[in-house]
Amino acid sequence: MAKELLVVGAGTGGLMLSNQVARQLAREIARGEVRVTLLGDRDEYLYQPGLLYIPFGRVQLQDLIRPVRDLLVPGVTFLHDRAERIDPETRTVTTRGGRRLTYDYLVLATGSHVDVAQVPGLAEGGHWFYTVDGALRLRETLARFSGGRVVIAAGLPHKCPVAPLEFTFLLDEWTRERGIRDKTEIVYAFPLGRAHSIESVADWAAAEFEKRGIRLETFFNLESVDPVKQEVTSLEGTTLGYDLLVVIPPHRGDTLARDSGLTGGDTWIPTDRHTLQVGPYDNIFAIGDATGLPVSKAGSVAHFQAEVLAANLVSLLTGGSPSHRYNGKAFCFIETGLDRATYITFDYTHPPQVTPPTRWVHLLKQAYNRIHWLNLKAVL
Ligand SMILES: Cc1cc2nc3c(=O)[nH]c(=O)nc-3n(C[C@H](O)[C@H](O)[C@H](O)COP(=O)(O)OP(=O)(O)OC[C@H]3O[C@@H](n4cnc5c(N)ncnc54)[C@H](O)[C@@H]3O)c2cc1C
């Protein structure tokens, strides 16, 4: 009997993990000893980091999307269907399409998504760039923008810990380039008492804000938007008027794990910080945005976790035992304007230090945006 690996979610983590295992176990798969199945509710992959550039017209949407089937290495079977329920007792996953899939090892890579409806008035009065439709709509609005007060308000947790800062720096330079910076006030509102959840990044961002004349509004947990008065209000009772509101909406995990009784009511999946095991189940794992781990929700995190878990699954699928441990590693490029960038790298025990931005790092980020596809296929 073939050993079955079932991966749910054909996004960054799910693709990387499936491809890495299939590459390393190509012979076992060819001999029928191992099967790798990737189950995804979308048959197109979206490179989400590219959404940052859409509002500024720096990237076209078609450059961010590829069919999932083009991103698979031989040995991975892709099923376009949605997982609806996991039964750990019988080791089965049932799908919306009526499939009943069995597994020896299950990986949940179901990601996270924004929940705009959670903030009253936001859909009518605000903008965001975390979805395709949102980014395209913001591009149209920015094209007509001739100045006024822009409020950028981030919620926590959110994907890509630095994307709201990157958007703010891009907006600052974009309005300068268009000659409307002196008519534009930029306000950055953040839920904590500083500009970022990581202290060293917050200190660096606050100094950048000061230099660029960006106002920082702390302890601002978004509560509601009044689209008629053009005002946004926080749980703390602060109200800010705006001409343009750009929000990082609240995030949620997929309901699959919760509805299968794996999470204790939340949508974030309880995951071991080193082994990536889910709850008490030694054959169920989670990677990427879907976990409840205290790490950034970032593609790089999904990547580093996929590497660790793939190595452990290769052992398990061939009769060995897992020995690799995830150490909290994360890496983020930070665009600090239209032609400069920096980066941060950190793990559970080493906080990041921000180095001075350079054109070279910006070019590296642009290059990575173009070769990301190779990373998904485990070529890099
Ligand atoms: C604007 C923006 C900028 C970003 N910038 C960066 C950056 O610069 N660097 C960086 O590292 N990260 C960045 N990110 C974050 C990065 O894109 C995510 O962290 C990464 O995609 C997470 O990978 P994942 O595999 O966990 O989830 P995803 O890539 O979101 O994939 C999850 C997949 O699972 C599918 N799925 C969910 N539930 C089910 C189900 N029940 N059945 C079947 N399929 C299901 C979803 O449809 C989706 O296809 C950015 C994100 C955004 C939005």
XYZ file of C-alpha atoms and ligand atoms in Angstrom:
433
model
C 0.000 0.000 0.000
C 1.297 3.457 -0.950
C 1.827 5.936 1.878
C -0.456 8.937 1.313
C 0.550 12.562 1.897
C -2.401 14.942 1.536
C -1.722 18.697 1.466
C -4.669 21.114 1.732
C -4.221 24.581 0.192
C -2.468 25.268 -3.129
C -0.892 28.553 -2.060
C 2.723 29.400 -1.241
C 3.272 26.855 1.544
C 1.204 24.030 0.033
C 2.913 24.243 -3.363
C 6.422 24.494 -1.908
C 5.872 21.581 0.451
C 4.257 19.274 -2.137
C 6.952 20.028 -4.722
C 9.811 19.555 -2.256
C 8.516 16.176 -1.060
C 7.803 15.027 -4.633
C 11.325 15.991 -5.742
C 12.969 14.192 -2.836
C 10.801 11.068 -3.160
C 10.663 10.882 -6.978
C 11.779 7.232 -7.012
C 9.345 6.134 -4.279
C 6.500 7.912 -6.108
C 7.471 6.262 -9.417
C 7.480 2.835 -7.698
C 3.986 3.488 -6.270
C 5.215 3.470 -2.650
C 4.288 7.116 -1.907
C 1.492 9.351 -3.210
C 1.475 13.178 -2.898
C -1.906 14.851 -3.383
C -2.437 18.620 -3.292
C -6.011 19.757 -2.728
C -6.798 23.389 -3.532
C -10.015 25.365 -3.828
C -8.443 27.625 -6.479
C -6.837 26.415 -9.685
C -4.936 29.679 -10.125
C -2.104 30.846 -7.888
C -1.860 34.536 -6.964
C 1.520 36.004 -5.987
C 0.086 38.182 -3.207
C 3.178 40.360 -2.515
C 2.692 41.831 -6.009
C -0.619 43.402 -4.884
C 1.405 46.101 -3.104
C 2.447 47.589 -6.449
C -0.962 47.472 -8.199
C -2.346 50.725 -6.668
C 0.685 52.612 -7.978
C 0.428 51.079 -11.457
C 3.848 49.440 -11.102
C 2.687 45.875 -11.810
C -0.011 44.395 -14.017
C -2.369 41.827 -12.518
C -1.670 39.210 -15.204
C 1.987 39.114 -14.073
C 0.901 37.875 -10.627
C -1.277 34.914 -11.606
C -0.391 31.442 -12.937
C -2.348 28.174 -13.222
C -1.578 25.887 -10.253
C -0.947 22.969 -12.640
C 1.958 24.902 -14.232
C 3.605 25.196 -10.828
C 3.722 21.498 -9.942
C 6.650 19.136 -10.356
C 6.025 15.571 -11.627
C 4.698 13.318 -8.883
C 2.196 15.763 -7.360
C -1.473 15.096 -8.123
C -3.582 18.264 -7.975
C -7.291 18.128 -7.123
C -9.290 21.316 -7.586
C -11.788 21.038 -4.754
C -12.464 22.478 -1.309
C -11.766 20.483 1.883
C -14.826 20.675 4.107
C -14.136 18.317 7.006
C -11.226 16.416 8.548
C -11.818 13.232 10.535
C -8.571 12.422 12.405
C -10.010 9.083 13.646
C -10.578 7.623 10.178
C -7.768 9.738 8.638
C -10.066 11.154 5.984
C -10.849 14.534 4.463
C -14.195 15.076 2.787
C -14.586 17.713 0.098
C -17.268 19.991 -1.284
C -17.135 17.998 -4.531
C -18.093 14.795 -2.678
C -14.613 13.218 -2.486
C -13.511 11.206 0.536
C -9.712 11.316 0.628
C -7.630 9.178 2.972
C -4.213 10.154 4.301
C -1.330 8.843 6.361
C -0.001 12.395 6.788
C -2.028 15.573 6.412
C -0.651 19.120 6.002
C -2.905 22.146 6.427
C -1.655 25.109 4.379
C -4.974 26.923 4.157
C -3.627 30.461 4.605
C -5.536 33.503 5.836
C -7.864 36.040 4.250
C -9.227 39.490 4.999
C -12.670 39.905 6.523
C -13.837 43.366 5.424
C -17.393 42.853 6.740
C -16.060 42.730 10.295
C -15.635 46.523 10.349
C -18.949 48.368 9.917
C -18.785 50.908 7.082
C -15.400 49.747 5.787
C -16.701 48.213 2.539
C -18.492 51.472 1.676
C -15.993 53.993 3.013
C -12.542 52.445 2.782
C -9.972 50.941 0.474
C -7.498 48.068 0.847
C -4.888 46.386 -1.332
C -4.939 42.898 0.239
C -7.298 41.457 -2.419
C -7.233 41.680 -6.210
C -10.476 43.676 -6.372
C -9.372 45.963 -3.552
C -5.986 46.687 -5.134
C -7.554 47.446 -8.530
C -10.169 49.745 -6.989
C -7.484 51.578 -5.027
C -5.491 52.030 -8.248
C -8.516 53.749 -9.844
C -9.003 55.997 -6.804
C -5.313 56.939 -6.602
C -5.277 57.825 -10.289
C -7.886 60.531 -9.484
C -6.277 61.581 -6.168
C -5.088 65.182 -6.137
C -4.345 65.655 -2.415
C -6.031 65.565 0.986
C -5.674 63.522 4.150
C -4.832 59.836 3.694
C -5.315 57.636 6.733
C -3.600 54.236 6.624
C -4.904 51.969 9.391
C -3.559 48.467 10.030
C -5.201 45.730 12.123
C -3.369 42.824 13.801
C -2.574 40.091 12.948
C -2.099 40.639 9.223
C -0.158 39.030 6.386
C 3.248 40.451 5.652
C 4.241 42.372 8.786
C 5.772 45.217 6.775
C 3.321 45.679 3.861
C 1.427 48.580 5.548
C 4.739 50.404 6.104
C 5.817 49.682 2.524
C 2.518 51.062 1.200
C 3.010 54.214 3.309
C 6.559 54.815 2.040
C 5.499 54.147 -1.567
C 2.587 56.566 -1.180
C 4.906 59.214 0.262
C 7.280 59.007 -2.728
C 4.497 58.531 -5.283
C 2.778 61.766 -4.156
C 6.165 63.549 -4.308
C 6.732 62.231 -7.835
C 3.298 63.557 -8.857
C 3.930 66.919 -7.233
C 1.054 66.618 -4.721
C 2.952 65.737 -1.526
C 2.553 69.292 -0.149
C -1.231 68.926 -0.583
C -1.250 65.470 1.033
C -1.267 64.675 4.742
C -0.373 61.053 5.564
C -1.490 59.549 8.871
C -0.370 56.049 9.887
C -2.637 54.523 12.547
C -1.491 51.388 14.408
C -3.105 49.323 17.211
C -0.066 49.327 19.532
C 1.794 52.149 21.287
C 4.329 52.250 18.431
C 4.507 51.913 14.617
C 5.121 48.142 14.439
C 4.772 45.033 16.582
C 8.573 44.448 16.512
C 10.332 47.103 18.592
C 13.415 47.599 16.383
C 11.243 47.962 13.270
C 8.927 50.363 15.128
C 11.855 52.590 16.153
C 13.229 52.633 12.610
C 9.780 53.355 11.098
C 9.100 56.185 13.589
C 12.375 57.889 12.558
C 11.471 57.482 8.854
C 8.001 58.950 9.522
C 9.583 61.928 11.257
C 11.925 62.571 8.301
C 9.101 62.325 5.772
C 6.457 64.280 7.686
C 4.149 61.286 8.230
C 1.985 61.490 11.352
C 1.877 58.430 13.615
C -1.355 57.696 15.516
C -0.794 54.985 18.134
C -3.282 52.794 20.047
C -5.692 52.882 17.129
C -7.687 49.643 16.923
C -10.079 50.083 14.051
C -13.722 49.876 15.144
C -15.910 51.466 12.452
C -15.989 53.705 9.417
C -18.560 56.394 8.674
C -18.562 56.586 4.867
C -20.814 59.674 4.792
C -18.819 61.819 7.226
C -15.558 60.235 5.976
C -14.431 59.402 9.486
C -12.763 56.352 10.966
C -13.080 55.551 14.667
C -10.975 53.349 16.938
C -11.999 51.145 19.888
C -10.044 53.601 22.026
C -12.477 56.373 20.994
C -10.266 58.367 18.587
C -11.943 59.629 15.407
C -9.928 60.652 12.341
C -11.387 62.440 9.324
C -10.065 61.300 5.948
C -10.196 62.013 2.222
C -8.784 58.576 1.433
C -8.837 55.657 3.868
C -6.564 52.653 3.251
C -7.076 49.831 5.728
C -5.413 46.482 6.347
C -8.673 44.699 7.262
C -8.972 42.075 10.031
C -7.688 38.634 9.025
C -9.214 35.178 9.533
C -8.074 31.633 8.972
C -10.094 29.175 6.887
C -12.987 27.477 8.735
C -11.885 23.910 7.848
C -9.816 23.205 10.982
C -12.306 24.933 13.290
C -15.299 23.082 11.847
C -13.398 19.808 12.213
C -12.896 20.464 15.939
C -9.132 21.004 15.679
C -8.877 24.554 16.991
C -11.072 24.994 20.048
C -13.253 27.629 18.377
C -10.704 29.923 16.746
C -9.828 29.815 13.054
C -6.038 29.867 13.742
C -4.662 26.344 14.022
C -2.879 25.371 17.279
C 0.549 24.295 16.002
C 3.754 23.252 17.743
C 6.352 26.013 17.264
C 9.159 23.581 16.402
C 7.589 20.374 14.995
C 4.600 22.120 13.315
C 2.380 19.308 14.601
C -1.302 20.214 15.056
C -2.662 19.658 18.586
C -2.251 16.045 19.773
C -2.188 14.535 16.236
C 1.236 13.193 15.271
C 0.223 12.848 11.600
C -1.353 16.300 11.077
C 0.792 19.417 10.536
C 0.187 23.068 9.650
C 2.353 25.664 7.914
C 2.078 29.269 6.763
C -0.535 31.869 7.620
C -2.998 29.256 8.912
C -1.081 28.530 12.118
C -1.648 30.291 15.409
C 2.112 30.602 15.919
C 3.634 33.881 17.141
C 5.502 34.332 13.845
C 4.902 36.648 10.915
C 2.239 35.664 8.406
C 4.636 35.821 5.471
C 5.468 33.812 2.374
C 9.045 33.475 3.638
C 7.777 31.871 6.849
C 5.629 29.435 4.829
C 8.778 28.700 2.786
C 11.086 28.032 5.772
C 8.415 25.940 7.498
C 7.807 23.965 4.272
C 11.531 23.137 4.093
C 11.603 21.815 7.659
C 8.359 19.889 7.338
C 9.257 18.441 3.914
C 12.481 17.022 5.383
C 10.522 15.445 8.267
C 7.808 14.060 5.968
C 10.413 12.510 3.669
C 11.715 10.619 6.737
C 8.256 9.628 7.924
C 7.094 8.470 4.480
C 10.154 6.241 4.160
C 9.983 4.657 7.615
C 12.262 7.093 9.465
C 11.529 9.589 12.216
C 11.389 13.389 12.071
C 14.452 15.270 13.308
C 14.182 18.780 11.829
C 12.825 21.679 13.879
C 11.519 25.081 12.778
C 13.307 27.910 14.624
C 10.936 30.799 13.828
C 12.979 31.979 10.838
C 11.491 34.844 8.809
C 12.787 37.180 6.116
C 11.085 40.301 4.763
C 12.152 42.800 2.150
C 10.910 46.324 2.952
C 10.331 48.736 0.066
C 11.142 52.163 1.508
C 10.233 54.088 -1.629
C 10.029 53.774 -5.389
C 13.704 52.820 -5.825
C 15.145 51.799 -2.459
C 14.552 48.948 -0.039
C 15.945 47.235 3.015
C 15.224 43.864 4.645
C 14.888 42.198 8.029
C 15.644 38.653 9.075
C 14.844 37.144 12.467
C 13.792 34.021 14.359
C 12.352 33.029 17.744
C 15.457 34.179 19.612
C 17.042 36.839 17.371
C 15.105 40.079 16.801
C 15.698 41.910 13.502
C 17.907 44.929 12.890
C 16.990 47.279 10.052
C 19.939 48.292 7.866
C 19.971 51.507 5.766
C 17.893 51.141 2.566
C 19.731 50.811 -0.761
C 18.875 50.647 -4.453
C 20.614 47.259 -4.600
C 18.148 45.651 -2.135
C 15.240 47.182 -4.069
C 16.560 45.511 -7.242
C 16.923 42.232 -5.363
C 13.280 42.416 -4.262
C 12.187 43.196 -7.826
C 14.236 40.242 -9.074
C 12.689 37.938 -6.464
C 9.206 39.076 -7.540
C 10.035 37.745 -11.012
C 11.608 34.441 -9.995
C 9.224 33.544 -7.160
C 7.715 30.877 -9.467
C 10.979 28.925 -9.368
C 10.922 29.008 -5.589
C 7.438 27.464 -5.608
C 8.762 24.627 -7.758
C 11.645 24.079 -5.324
C 14.211 24.995 -7.983
C 15.982 27.742 -5.976
C -0.353 42.771 -0.105
C 0.479 41.630 0.395
C 1.867 41.749 0.411
C 2.650 40.700 0.867
N 4.014 40.831 0.845
C 4.792 39.818 1.274
C 6.210 39.912 1.212
O 6.759 40.902 0.715
N 6.946 38.880 1.681
C 6.362 37.756 2.212
O 7.093 36.847 2.637
N 5.017 37.633 2.293
C 4.222 38.624 1.830
N 2.851 38.501 1.872
C 2.253 37.363 2.578
C 2.222 36.062 1.777
O 1.589 36.239 0.531
C 1.484 35.015 2.593
O 1.993 35.006 3.903
C 1.664 33.635 1.986
O 0.979 33.567 0.756
C 1.133 32.577 2.946
O 1.209 31.320 2.332
P 0.166 30.195 2.760
O 0.518 28.993 1.947
O 0.094 30.078 4.217
O -1.255 30.783 2.299
P -1.749 31.162 0.854
O -0.616 31.411 -0.062
O -2.744 32.269 1.043
O -2.484 29.859 0.334
C -3.588 29.284 0.980
C -4.379 28.511 -0.066
O -5.258 27.591 0.571
C -6.520 27.628 -0.103
N -7.510 27.089 0.824
C -7.944 27.665 1.973
N -8.844 26.861 2.571
C -8.985 25.767 1.778
C -9.780 24.590 1.869
N -10.613 24.366 2.914
N -9.682 23.649 0.879
C -8.842 23.834 -0.174
N -8.058 24.950 -0.305
C -8.143 25.893 0.673
C -6.658 29.113 -0.439
O -7.629 29.335 -1.432
C -5.249 29.421 -0.930
O -5.101 29.089 -2.292
C 2.030 39.516 1.362
C 0.637 39.398 1.340
C -0.137 40.436 0.846
C -1.635 40.276 0.808
